[in-house]
């Protein structure tokens, strides 16, 4: 017998739950299908446990600046890694419990099982057949592990297993220096583990501006060994792992694989939709409506690979949920792109990527944080930032950042870009003293010098003194 629903949501992660919140406002005739653990990737194995580990590692790392501040005894401090990991899991459990509240009153409308499309409106879950007017795919993604690494079994960790460890070994490799690789390599190094980090490409943290990429590499290299442009070959060495790459032959205890994530779309029966899928198995969809081609199907969150970060997954789910219960799909304006790597210094990207800009039409304002007054006071004076603006109008286009408290400057810039502000508009706004944002202002002033001057009566035209205590 086929059961009938107005809406079926596949996946109870951030995107699926955001969709559920919207669908429930309009109908009770829905079903949520989830295959795998509940609790969302973000809370269970993603944003939250990773940030908890980073905080522990950074707190311990701070001892290295103690002598500079006149604090003695920092060398005598020790890291208790099992306790740090226990705290990560304790916090994680609290975050997961919070997400479970979203499904606790669903009863039979919450179905544990793997969904598979038989037709665009018909799903199979185990022995059950569910027909739904609209279907939302929100199945997330999973870490990529190359097939030939699988024989190394638990010597290969991923973000799915790292936080489950009760202790960590003395020497590890991190392979892949995108977002997870950079965050975790630095955190593990700060916990006291000898880290060797490899990427087959030459970019770290998904940056695309060569100057900021170099700055980021210079900063990270002071804490662990970086091998960029090195494809690592792995093999077993007794109970350890041998790593060979150009000029490298070493044995490590464990490897953290951070090679990217694959969308959980295989096994969903998407071939039943009659669409051509891209190389990652993603069907064509409209990012403004989340609709898949012209089908009564929506695709939200990491599984569509558009912007695999939390707030975008939540927005995707919101749009998909609203459109699944709308008479016809409505377009939604999307937010200014923003990505933050929680390394120290923070690495961030806002607005358009440097690599996507037409360089002939773009002005750049750059600043180093080596002499930032506030960063000097905090002994965190390293990093740089580059802001991009349209050559003719001065409109802010984007920025790439590797700077202390870069996460906050990224938000400020995202706000300005979303409001279509120009360089001088932003320079007219207040900057307090002494804050790291004065560094951003310096970069903006350098941009302003390349644009027609602001009116003399305008505070946007204030010059710098060139002394940390005056600017
Ligand atoms: C280590 C790590 C750190 C991160 N840190 C950050 C951060 O600091 N900031 C940030 O913005 N983002 C971060 N992210 C990214 C963020 O976690 C994701 O973008 C977000 O969680 C994606 O949500 P989602 O709903 O698409 O997927 P998920 O939360 O993974 O939900 C997918 C759900 O679908 C279920 N499912 C899968 N296949 C099927 C199927 N066939 N049938 C039914 N159900 C299925 C899964 O069990 C899961 O419950 C991080 C990710 C990782 C891995
Ligand atoms: N702070 C955050 O917002 C945050 C934190 C963690 C994860 N995430 C999300 O999770 C997603 C996945 O993160 P990720 O770091 O796994 O992927 P990623 O795509 O960011 O980086 C993967 C890296 O692995 C490298 N790589 C791939 N195959 C390789 C190989 N065989 N050998 C060596 N290097 C190889 C790539 O060159 C790339 O630099 C990201 O897209 C991100 O959006 C976000």
XYZ file of C-alpha atoms and ligand atoms in Angstrom:
568
model
C 0.000 0.000 0.000
C 1.282 3.473 -0.839
C 1.106 6.150 1.874
C 0.373 9.723 0.749
C 1.928 12.918 2.073
C 1.917 16.535 1.052
C 5.672 16.882 1.686
C 8.500 14.412 2.336
C 11.844 15.686 3.675
C 14.846 13.392 3.291
C 17.506 14.176 5.899
C 17.156 15.535 9.463
C 20.248 17.777 9.426
C 20.363 21.574 9.532
C 18.841 21.988 6.051
C 16.162 19.333 6.601
C 15.165 20.761 9.987
C 15.031 24.320 8.595
C 12.741 23.005 5.832
C 10.636 21.146 8.407
C 10.124 24.355 10.416
C 8.608 26.045 7.337
C 6.578 23.047 6.151
C 4.983 22.592 9.608
C 3.622 26.142 9.456
C 1.392 25.085 6.531
C 0.591 21.386 6.895
C 0.652 18.423 9.285
C 0.698 15.995 6.385
C 4.480 15.559 6.068
C 7.088 12.918 6.755
C 10.738 13.353 7.748
C 12.981 10.474 6.682
C 16.485 10.164 8.139
C 19.092 7.514 7.493
C 21.934 7.513 10.013
C 22.452 9.250 13.326
C 20.207 12.172 14.242
C 21.675 15.333 15.752
C 23.012 17.128 12.617
C 26.546 17.101 11.235
C 27.181 20.559 12.704
C 26.439 19.551 16.296
C 27.617 15.915 16.157
C 30.862 15.937 14.183
C 31.215 19.364 12.559
C 31.203 23.020 13.584
C 30.634 22.573 17.293
C 33.040 19.793 18.384
C 35.724 21.228 16.086
C 35.384 24.668 17.653
C 35.455 23.131 21.148
C 38.752 21.386 20.317
C 40.182 24.560 18.772
C 39.383 26.518 21.954
C 41.167 23.978 24.185
C 44.186 23.963 21.880
C 44.307 27.769 21.668
C 44.022 28.176 25.445
C 47.076 25.906 25.884
C 48.939 27.597 23.030
C 48.554 30.983 24.705
C 51.250 29.969 27.213
C 53.761 30.649 24.446
C 53.065 34.398 24.792
C 53.258 34.363 28.599
C 56.951 35.317 28.766
C 56.240 38.316 26.502
C 53.599 39.468 29.024
C 55.942 38.885 31.974
C 54.136 35.754 33.163
C 56.523 33.069 34.416
C 55.924 29.317 34.586
C 54.218 28.781 31.220
C 56.742 26.050 30.342
C 55.511 24.001 33.319
C 51.950 23.689 31.972
C 50.826 20.366 30.472
C 48.018 19.373 28.145
C 45.781 16.515 29.252
C 44.485 15.440 25.828
C 42.020 12.787 27.123
C 40.367 15.437 29.361
C 40.261 17.944 26.508
C 38.565 15.342 24.276
C 36.136 14.443 27.049
C 35.108 18.097 27.304
C 34.622 18.214 23.514
C 32.224 15.259 23.736
C 30.434 16.654 26.795
C 29.764 19.941 24.987
C 28.926 18.049 21.801
C 26.293 15.996 23.643
C 24.634 19.204 24.834
C 24.584 20.675 21.318
C 23.175 17.436 19.886
C 20.465 17.299 22.572
C 19.381 20.787 21.515
C 18.918 19.723 17.886
C 16.976 16.574 18.844
C 14.223 18.759 20.306
C 13.243 19.697 16.739
C 12.020 16.161 16.005
C 10.898 14.860 19.418
C 7.164 15.530 18.895
C 6.921 14.110 15.350
C 5.889 10.569 16.317
C 5.192 8.403 13.260
C 5.967 11.329 10.944
C 9.646 10.805 11.819
C 10.828 7.779 9.908
C 14.301 6.239 10.373
C 15.421 4.662 7.104
C 17.123 5.168 3.765
C 14.947 6.805 1.119
C 15.180 5.957 -2.570
C 13.343 7.538 -5.490
C 11.216 5.196 -7.617
C 9.553 8.090 -9.469
C 9.784 11.879 -9.013
C 6.897 11.729 -6.504
C 7.399 8.227 -5.140
C 9.889 7.069 -2.518
C 10.766 3.667 -1.155
C 11.906 3.416 2.494
C 12.518 -0.206 3.425
C 9.301 -2.057 2.615
C 7.221 1.155 2.606
C 6.187 3.254 -0.372
C 5.579 6.940 0.208
C 4.029 9.252 -2.365
C 4.543 12.967 -1.732
C 3.356 16.074 -3.580
C 6.766 17.680 -2.933
C 10.044 16.115 -1.879
C 13.003 17.904 -0.281
C 16.427 16.269 -0.530
C 18.642 17.400 2.379
C 20.992 14.471 2.862
C 24.253 16.330 3.589
C 27.709 15.016 2.737
C 30.396 12.713 4.130
C 34.206 12.765 4.268
C 36.058 11.479 1.208
C 38.395 8.552 1.922
C 40.287 7.185 -1.098
C 39.492 3.517 -1.684
C 43.116 2.389 -1.276
C 43.360 4.039 2.180
C 40.543 1.913 3.587
C 42.866 -1.020 4.366
C 44.607 1.273 6.883
C 41.376 1.092 8.907
C 41.438 3.057 12.173
C 44.845 4.561 11.422
C 42.891 6.916 9.129
C 40.757 9.416 11.033
C 38.224 11.818 9.602
C 36.141 14.533 11.244
C 33.572 11.759 11.845
C 35.964 9.844 14.122
C 38.476 12.404 15.437
C 36.329 13.637 18.317
C 35.525 10.051 19.360
C 39.189 9.354 20.185
C 39.933 8.971 23.887
C 43.555 9.988 23.339
C 45.733 11.081 20.437
C 49.202 9.857 19.370
C 52.472 11.805 19.323
C 52.881 12.164 15.565
C 50.190 12.624 12.936
C 49.740 13.686 9.335
C 46.869 15.811 8.097
C 46.127 15.357 4.414
C 44.161 18.107 2.697
C 44.622 21.745 3.751
C 41.184 23.103 2.979
C 39.017 24.280 5.833
C 38.986 21.164 8.018
C 42.667 20.431 7.381
C 43.826 23.926 8.400
C 41.583 24.141 11.480
C 42.435 20.676 12.761
C 46.160 20.641 11.841
C 46.669 23.807 13.867
C 44.513 22.594 16.774
C 46.291 19.220 16.923
C 49.706 20.923 16.741
C 48.672 23.265 19.556
C 47.691 20.250 21.674
C 51.355 19.210 21.413
C 51.153 16.637 18.595
C 53.873 16.690 15.907
C 51.922 17.488 12.738
C 52.936 17.095 9.100
C 50.289 18.578 6.795
C 50.032 17.883 3.060
C 47.979 19.291 0.212
C 48.347 18.336 -3.415
C 47.506 21.936 -4.385
C 49.235 25.167 -3.420
C 46.347 26.884 -1.619
C 45.371 26.680 2.042
C 41.974 27.359 3.638
C 40.294 27.672 0.218
C 41.927 31.068 -0.368
C 42.377 32.402 -3.896
C 44.457 35.568 -3.326
C 48.146 34.629 -3.700
C 49.350 37.255 -1.172
C 46.903 36.202 1.542
C 47.590 32.546 0.786
C 51.323 33.176 1.294
C 50.630 35.064 4.525
C 48.473 32.186 5.784
C 51.132 29.619 4.912
C 53.832 31.696 6.636
C 51.705 31.898 9.803
C 50.736 28.202 9.850
C 54.283 27.070 9.106
C 55.466 28.481 12.429
C 53.353 25.808 14.159
C 53.516 22.689 12.001
C 55.253 21.376 8.901
C 53.462 22.246 5.643
C 53.969 20.359 2.393
C 52.010 22.136 -0.366
C 51.942 20.793 -3.899
C 52.738 17.352 -2.476
C 50.601 14.334 -3.289
C 51.025 11.924 -0.404
C 51.074 8.144 -0.971
C 50.055 6.120 2.080
C 50.930 2.548 3.029
C 50.973 0.426 6.173
C 54.129 0.364 8.327
C 53.368 -2.226 11.035
C 50.667 -0.536 13.117
C 51.550 2.910 11.738
C 51.338 4.693 8.383
C 54.194 5.372 5.964
C 53.838 8.597 3.972
C 55.764 9.159 0.808
C 55.620 12.382 -1.185
C 58.180 14.282 -3.206
C 61.270 14.432 -0.950
C 59.364 12.969 2.002
C 59.419 9.476 3.489
C 58.151 9.308 7.054
C 56.115 7.179 9.423
C 53.276 8.661 11.479
C 50.946 7.098 14.064
C 47.700 8.245 12.455
C 46.442 10.322 9.537
C 43.579 12.790 9.517
C 41.994 12.717 6.047
C 40.553 16.139 5.188
C 40.245 15.791 1.430
C 36.788 17.276 1.047
C 33.265 15.886 1.397
C 31.098 13.926 -1.034
C 27.344 14.630 -1.290
C 25.121 11.857 0.082
C 23.254 11.458 -3.196
C 24.458 8.029 -4.265
C 21.925 5.315 -3.532
C 19.053 7.838 -3.580
C 17.862 6.568 -6.950
C 18.204 9.997 -8.606
C 18.389 8.225 -11.970
C 14.608 7.810 -11.601
C 14.309 11.603 -12.100
C 15.478 11.370 -15.721
C 17.987 14.235 -15.331
C 21.656 14.455 -16.168
C 23.713 14.733 -12.982
C 27.000 16.647 -12.625
C 30.345 14.987 -11.803
C 29.445 14.823 -8.096
C 25.991 13.374 -8.788
C 24.144 16.674 -8.157
C 21.062 17.309 -10.325
C 20.502 20.757 -11.902
C 18.777 23.150 -9.466
C 17.968 26.846 -9.078
C 19.855 28.361 -6.089
C 17.158 31.041 -5.712
C 14.270 28.558 -5.341
C 16.179 25.321 -4.576
C 13.937 23.586 -7.129
C 15.449 20.676 -9.052
C 14.878 21.318 -12.783
C 11.085 21.700 -13.172
C 10.273 18.800 -10.849
C 8.330 18.949 -7.554
C 11.665 18.344 -5.845
C 13.968 20.672 -3.907
C 17.586 20.152 -2.873
C 19.040 21.895 0.186
C 22.272 22.017 2.189
C 25.647 20.361 1.668
C 24.230 17.730 -0.688
C 23.844 20.396 -3.401
C 27.509 21.459 -2.891
C 26.732 25.152 -3.563
C 28.062 26.622 -0.300
C 28.715 23.886 2.249
C 28.542 26.000 5.409
C 25.993 26.045 8.161
C 24.108 29.299 7.585
C 23.774 28.549 3.865
C 22.428 25.045 4.614
C 19.863 26.620 6.957
C 18.908 29.214 4.298
C 18.634 26.520 1.613
C 16.331 24.529 3.907
C 14.222 27.599 4.674
C 13.749 28.357 0.975
C 13.083 24.712 0.065
C 10.563 24.344 2.917
C 8.680 27.505 1.987
C 8.614 26.617 -1.683
C 7.472 23.056 -1.011
C 4.257 24.443 0.480
C 3.884 27.440 -1.859
C 1.571 27.470 -4.859
C 4.583 28.069 -7.067
C 8.276 28.365 -6.147
C 9.372 31.902 -5.194
C 12.877 33.275 -5.756
C 14.781 34.337 -2.643
C 17.727 36.753 -2.666
C 20.822 35.050 -1.272
C 23.226 36.483 1.265
C 26.717 37.818 0.468
C 29.066 34.821 0.390
C 31.231 34.487 3.488
C 33.545 31.720 4.639
C 35.595 31.717 7.824
C 38.328 29.287 8.803
C 38.705 29.324 12.600
C 42.471 29.183 12.529
C 44.701 31.720 14.285
C 44.963 34.165 12.591
C 41.450 33.644 11.205
C 41.320 33.030 7.478
C 38.253 34.447 5.765
C 36.760 35.219 2.415
C 33.893 37.640 1.791
C 31.969 38.596 -1.317
C 33.636 37.694 -4.608
C 36.718 35.511 -4.614
C 39.886 37.248 -5.821
C 40.232 34.601 -8.527
C 36.747 35.414 -9.884
C 37.366 39.160 -10.272
C 38.251 40.936 -13.491
C 41.653 42.258 -12.359
C 41.621 45.039 -14.975
C 38.446 46.474 -13.391
C 39.437 45.945 -9.756
C 41.360 48.024 -7.202
C 43.033 46.416 -4.211
C 43.687 47.901 -0.757
C 46.087 45.852 1.344
C 47.250 46.019 4.942
C 49.579 44.035 7.167
C 48.718 43.535 10.852
C 52.369 43.438 11.966
C 52.142 47.008 13.270
C 48.473 47.062 14.311
C 48.466 48.782 17.713
C 45.825 46.544 19.262
C 47.335 43.359 17.829
C 50.777 44.424 19.150
C 49.256 44.897 22.618
C 47.772 41.397 22.418
C 50.965 39.848 20.947
C 48.905 38.661 17.980
C 50.368 41.041 15.383
C 50.629 38.911 12.274
C 48.543 38.472 9.149
C 47.215 40.620 6.315
C 44.021 41.615 4.572
C 43.202 42.638 1.005
C 39.962 44.402 0.075
C 38.723 44.607 -3.505
C 36.653 47.422 -5.016
C 35.300 48.317 -8.422
C 37.753 50.618 -10.191
C 35.088 53.048 -11.443
C 32.450 53.231 -8.710
C 34.499 52.254 -5.644
C 31.842 49.670 -4.764
C 33.196 47.042 -2.389
C 33.418 43.656 -4.100
C 35.124 41.301 -1.693
C 38.048 40.584 0.581
C 40.413 37.823 1.557
C 41.761 37.885 5.060
C 44.310 36.172 7.271
C 44.242 38.365 10.344
C 43.711 38.463 14.099
C 39.947 38.639 14.725
C 39.456 38.318 10.977
C 36.098 36.645 11.648
C 34.697 39.978 12.872
C 36.153 42.055 10.019
C 34.688 39.481 7.603
C 31.236 40.131 9.067
C 31.685 43.901 8.866
C 32.720 43.648 5.218
C 29.917 41.206 4.385
C 27.450 43.682 5.813
C 28.949 46.511 3.760
C 29.024 44.476 0.542
C 25.449 43.298 1.029
C 24.401 46.954 1.417
C 26.259 47.805 -1.813
C 28.484 50.267 0.004
C 31.449 52.021 -1.596
C 34.891 52.488 -0.067
C 34.061 56.043 1.070
C 30.676 54.949 2.525
C 32.513 52.557 4.803
C 35.183 55.141 5.656
C 32.407 57.479 6.788
C 31.338 54.993 9.475
C 32.898 55.083 12.970
C 36.022 53.093 13.821
C 36.904 52.969 17.522
C 40.481 53.154 18.791
C 42.398 50.911 19.374
C 40.792 47.974 17.521
C 42.080 45.640 14.800
C 39.408 47.111 12.513
C 41.706 50.130 12.192
C 43.760 47.824 9.982
C 40.734 47.368 7.750
C 40.339 51.161 7.668
C 43.952 51.493 6.552
C 43.270 49.118 3.642
C 40.161 51.139 2.761
C 42.136 54.390 2.860
C 44.637 52.863 0.469
C 41.765 52.008 -1.835
C 40.302 55.511 -1.480
C 43.622 57.036 -2.620
C 43.141 55.251 -5.952
C 39.601 56.670 -6.358
C 38.355 60.250 -6.943
C 38.766 62.190 -3.645
C 35.855 62.457 -1.174
C 34.522 66.034 -0.565
C 36.765 68.043 1.796
C 33.964 68.295 4.385
C 33.619 64.533 4.443
C 35.122 62.419 7.262
C 35.745 59.656 4.706
C 38.709 61.751 3.608
C 40.476 61.697 7.041
C 44.127 60.765 6.581
C 46.228 58.409 8.668
C 48.979 59.716 10.988
C 51.071 56.602 10.463
C 51.531 56.065 14.238
C 49.771 53.171 16.002
C 48.721 55.285 18.987
C 47.234 58.018 16.818
C 45.295 55.954 14.251
C 34.484 19.176 10.869
C 33.493 20.177 10.298
C 33.489 21.460 10.791
C 32.588 22.377 10.287
N 32.632 23.654 10.788
C 31.801 24.573 10.297
C 31.819 25.889 10.818
O 32.588 26.211 11.725
N 30.960 26.790 10.300
C 30.098 26.469 9.292
O 29.346 27.333 8.845
N 30.054 25.215 8.786
C 30.883 24.268 9.270
N 30.832 22.999 8.781
C 29.868 22.698 7.710
C 28.463 22.449 8.289
O 28.546 21.536 9.362
C 27.566 21.906 7.180
O 27.519 22.853 6.141
C 26.137 21.642 7.645
O 26.142 20.866 8.798
C 25.349 20.936 6.534
O 24.046 20.648 6.954
P 23.112 19.679 6.087
O 21.747 19.767 6.646
O 23.302 19.934 4.655
O 23.691 18.216 6.340
P 23.637 17.250 7.620
O 23.562 18.014 8.898
O 24.749 16.304 7.425
O 22.255 16.487 7.457
C 22.043 15.464 6.536
C 21.144 14.410 7.158
O 20.706 13.507 6.139
C 20.802 12.170 6.608
N 20.919 11.293 5.426
C 22.010 11.072 4.661
N 21.705 10.229 3.631
C 20.388 9.921 3.751
C 19.465 9.112 3.004
N 19.840 8.437 1.911
N 18.180 9.018 3.424
C 17.774 9.689 4.523
N 18.604 10.479 5.269
C 19.881 10.603 4.894
C 22.021 12.204 7.540
O 21.995 11.165 8.488
C 21.849 13.577 8.217
O 21.035 13.496 9.364
C 31.674 22.026 9.279
C 31.653 20.706 8.797
C 32.553 19.789 9.303
C 32.525 18.386 8.799
N 34.837 26.994 9.458
C 34.002 26.458 8.568
O 33.113 27.096 8.038
C 34.162 25.031 8.197
C 34.969 24.196 8.952
C 35.128 22.891 8.531
C 34.469 22.433 7.397
N 33.685 23.258 6.705
C 33.035 22.790 5.456
O 33.348 21.445 5.225
C 33.708 21.269 3.867
C 34.725 20.177 3.747
O 35.978 20.589 4.290
P 37.329 19.944 3.804
O 38.437 20.701 4.452
O 37.266 18.460 3.965
O 37.308 20.171 2.229
P 37.894 21.351 1.328
O 37.279 21.191 0.010
O 37.798 22.652 2.024
O 39.465 21.021 1.222
C 39.956 19.820 0.722
C 41.443 19.990 0.462
O 41.988 18.706 0.238
C 42.902 18.773 -0.836
N 42.986 17.418 -1.398
C 42.010 16.714 -2.002
N 42.456 15.482 -2.327
C 43.749 15.416 -1.917
C 44.743 14.401 -1.933
N 44.516 13.210 -2.457
N 45.958 14.680 -1.407
C 46.200 15.883 -0.846
N 45.280 16.876 -0.790
C 44.081 16.642 -1.306
C 42.340 19.825 -1.778
O 43.348 20.389 -2.559
C 41.751 20.834 -0.774
O 42.677 21.832 -0.419
C 34.226 22.618 3.394
O 33.811 22.835 2.074
C 33.626 23.603 4.324
O 32.628 24.354 3.685
C 33.517 24.552 7.073
